[in-house]
Coordinates of C-alpha atoms in Angstrom, one line a residue:
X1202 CA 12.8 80.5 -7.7
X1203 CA 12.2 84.0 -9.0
X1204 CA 10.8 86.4 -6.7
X1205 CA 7.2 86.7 -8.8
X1206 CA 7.5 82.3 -8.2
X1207 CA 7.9 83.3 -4.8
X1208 CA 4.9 85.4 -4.2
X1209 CA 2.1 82.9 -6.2
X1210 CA 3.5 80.7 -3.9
X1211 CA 3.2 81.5 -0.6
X1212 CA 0.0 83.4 -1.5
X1213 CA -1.5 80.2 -3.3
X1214 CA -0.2 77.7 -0.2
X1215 CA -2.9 79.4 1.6
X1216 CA -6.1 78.8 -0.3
X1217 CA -8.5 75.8 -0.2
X1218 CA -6.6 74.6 3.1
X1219 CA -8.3 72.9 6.2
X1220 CA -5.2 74.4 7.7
X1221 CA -2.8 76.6 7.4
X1222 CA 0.7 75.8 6.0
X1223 CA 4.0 76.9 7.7
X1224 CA 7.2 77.2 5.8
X1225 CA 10.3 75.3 6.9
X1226 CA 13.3 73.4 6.0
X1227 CA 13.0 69.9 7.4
X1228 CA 15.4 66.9 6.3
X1229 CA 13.2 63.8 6.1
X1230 CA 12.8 60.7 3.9
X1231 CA 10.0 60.0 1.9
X1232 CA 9.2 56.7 0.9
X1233 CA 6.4 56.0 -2.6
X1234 CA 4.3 53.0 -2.8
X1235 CA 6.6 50.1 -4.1
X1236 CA 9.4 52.3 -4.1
X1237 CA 12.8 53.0 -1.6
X1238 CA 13.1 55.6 0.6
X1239 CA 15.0 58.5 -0.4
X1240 CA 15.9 61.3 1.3
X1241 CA 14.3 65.2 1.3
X1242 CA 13.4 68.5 2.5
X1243 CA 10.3 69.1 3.6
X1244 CA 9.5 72.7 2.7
X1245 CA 5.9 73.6 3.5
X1246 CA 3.8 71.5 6.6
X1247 CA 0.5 71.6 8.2
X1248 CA -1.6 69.5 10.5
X1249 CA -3.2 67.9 7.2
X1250 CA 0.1 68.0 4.7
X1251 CA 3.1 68.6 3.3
X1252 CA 5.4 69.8 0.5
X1253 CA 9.0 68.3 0.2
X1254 CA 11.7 68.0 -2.8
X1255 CA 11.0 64.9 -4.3
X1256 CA 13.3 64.2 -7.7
X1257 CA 11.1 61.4 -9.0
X1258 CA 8.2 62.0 -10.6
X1259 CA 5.5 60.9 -8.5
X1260 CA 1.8 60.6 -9.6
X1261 CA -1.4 61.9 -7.8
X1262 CA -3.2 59.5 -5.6
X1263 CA 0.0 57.6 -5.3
X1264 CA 0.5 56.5 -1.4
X1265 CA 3.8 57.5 0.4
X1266 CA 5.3 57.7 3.8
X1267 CA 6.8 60.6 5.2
X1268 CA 9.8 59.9 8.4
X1269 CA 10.7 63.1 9.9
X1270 CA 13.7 62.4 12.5
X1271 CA 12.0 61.5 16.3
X1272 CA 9.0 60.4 14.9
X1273 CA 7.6 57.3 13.2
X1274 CA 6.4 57.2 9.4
X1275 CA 3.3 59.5 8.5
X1276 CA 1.4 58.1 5.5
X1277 CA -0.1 60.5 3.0
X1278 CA -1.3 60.5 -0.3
X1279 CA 0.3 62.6 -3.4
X1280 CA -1.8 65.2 -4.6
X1281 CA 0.4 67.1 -6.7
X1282 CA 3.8 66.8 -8.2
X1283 CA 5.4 69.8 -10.2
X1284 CA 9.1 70.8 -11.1
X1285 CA 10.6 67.8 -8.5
X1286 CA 8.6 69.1 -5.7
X1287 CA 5.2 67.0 -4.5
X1288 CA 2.5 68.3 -2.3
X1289 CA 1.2 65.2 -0.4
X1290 CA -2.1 65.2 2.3
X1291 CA -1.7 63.1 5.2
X1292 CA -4.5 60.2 5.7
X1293 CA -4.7 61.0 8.9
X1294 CA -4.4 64.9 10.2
X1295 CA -1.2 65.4 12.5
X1296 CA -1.7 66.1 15.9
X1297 CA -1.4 69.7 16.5
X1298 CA 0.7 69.3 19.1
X1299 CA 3.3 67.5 17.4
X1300 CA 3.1 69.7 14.3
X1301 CA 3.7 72.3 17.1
X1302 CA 6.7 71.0 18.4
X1303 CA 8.0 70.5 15.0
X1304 CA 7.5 74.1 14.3
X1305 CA 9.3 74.7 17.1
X1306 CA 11.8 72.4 16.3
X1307 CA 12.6 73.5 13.5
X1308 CA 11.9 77.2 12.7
X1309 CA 14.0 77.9 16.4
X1310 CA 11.5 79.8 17.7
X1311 CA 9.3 79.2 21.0
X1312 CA 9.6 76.2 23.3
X1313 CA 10.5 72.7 21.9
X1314 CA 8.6 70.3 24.2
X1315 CA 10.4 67.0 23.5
X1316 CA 7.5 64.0 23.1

């Protein structure tokens, strides 16, 4: 990603949000309608969705589930797929404590409070 890439980006992952959007580097699996799980890196997470790498093309208003590790499957639905990455909104928002301590988890800053 070029450093031009970079800045549309994180200033584009901003707009038209119910939430903000943190970005991270999550391992995960991510599972399509009628499809096997495979496995990713979620890049981008907020209380209502996510970005991840996803190789396969995957089509807008397709259904998927997303397993980050300690916590069960999170449906969403594919809103956008673009050079093997998909942005994806969940059908239900994520509670903001346990995007929280995911944050935490993950971007090793503040307290992780185990669930």
């Amino acid at each position: 990603m070029n450093y031009q890439t970079q800045d549309r980006y994180t200033m584009v992952a901003q707009e038209d949000r119910c939430a903000p959007r943190t970005k991270i580097t999550i391992p995960g699996q991510l599972r399509a309608s009628g499809g096997r799980a495979f496995q990713t890196v979620v890049h981008d997470l907020s209380i209502s969705g996510f970005s991840a790498a996803a190789i396969n093309r995957m089509h807008e208003g397709q259904m998927c589930w997303l397993t980050l590790p300690g916590l069960e499957s999170l449906q969403a639905q594919v809103v956008w797929w673009e050079n093997c990455m998909v942005g994806c909104a969940f059908n239900e928002l994520l509670s903001p404590i346990v995007h929280d301590n995911i944050i935490a988890r993950y971007s090793g800053q503040g307290a992780y409070r185990p669930y």
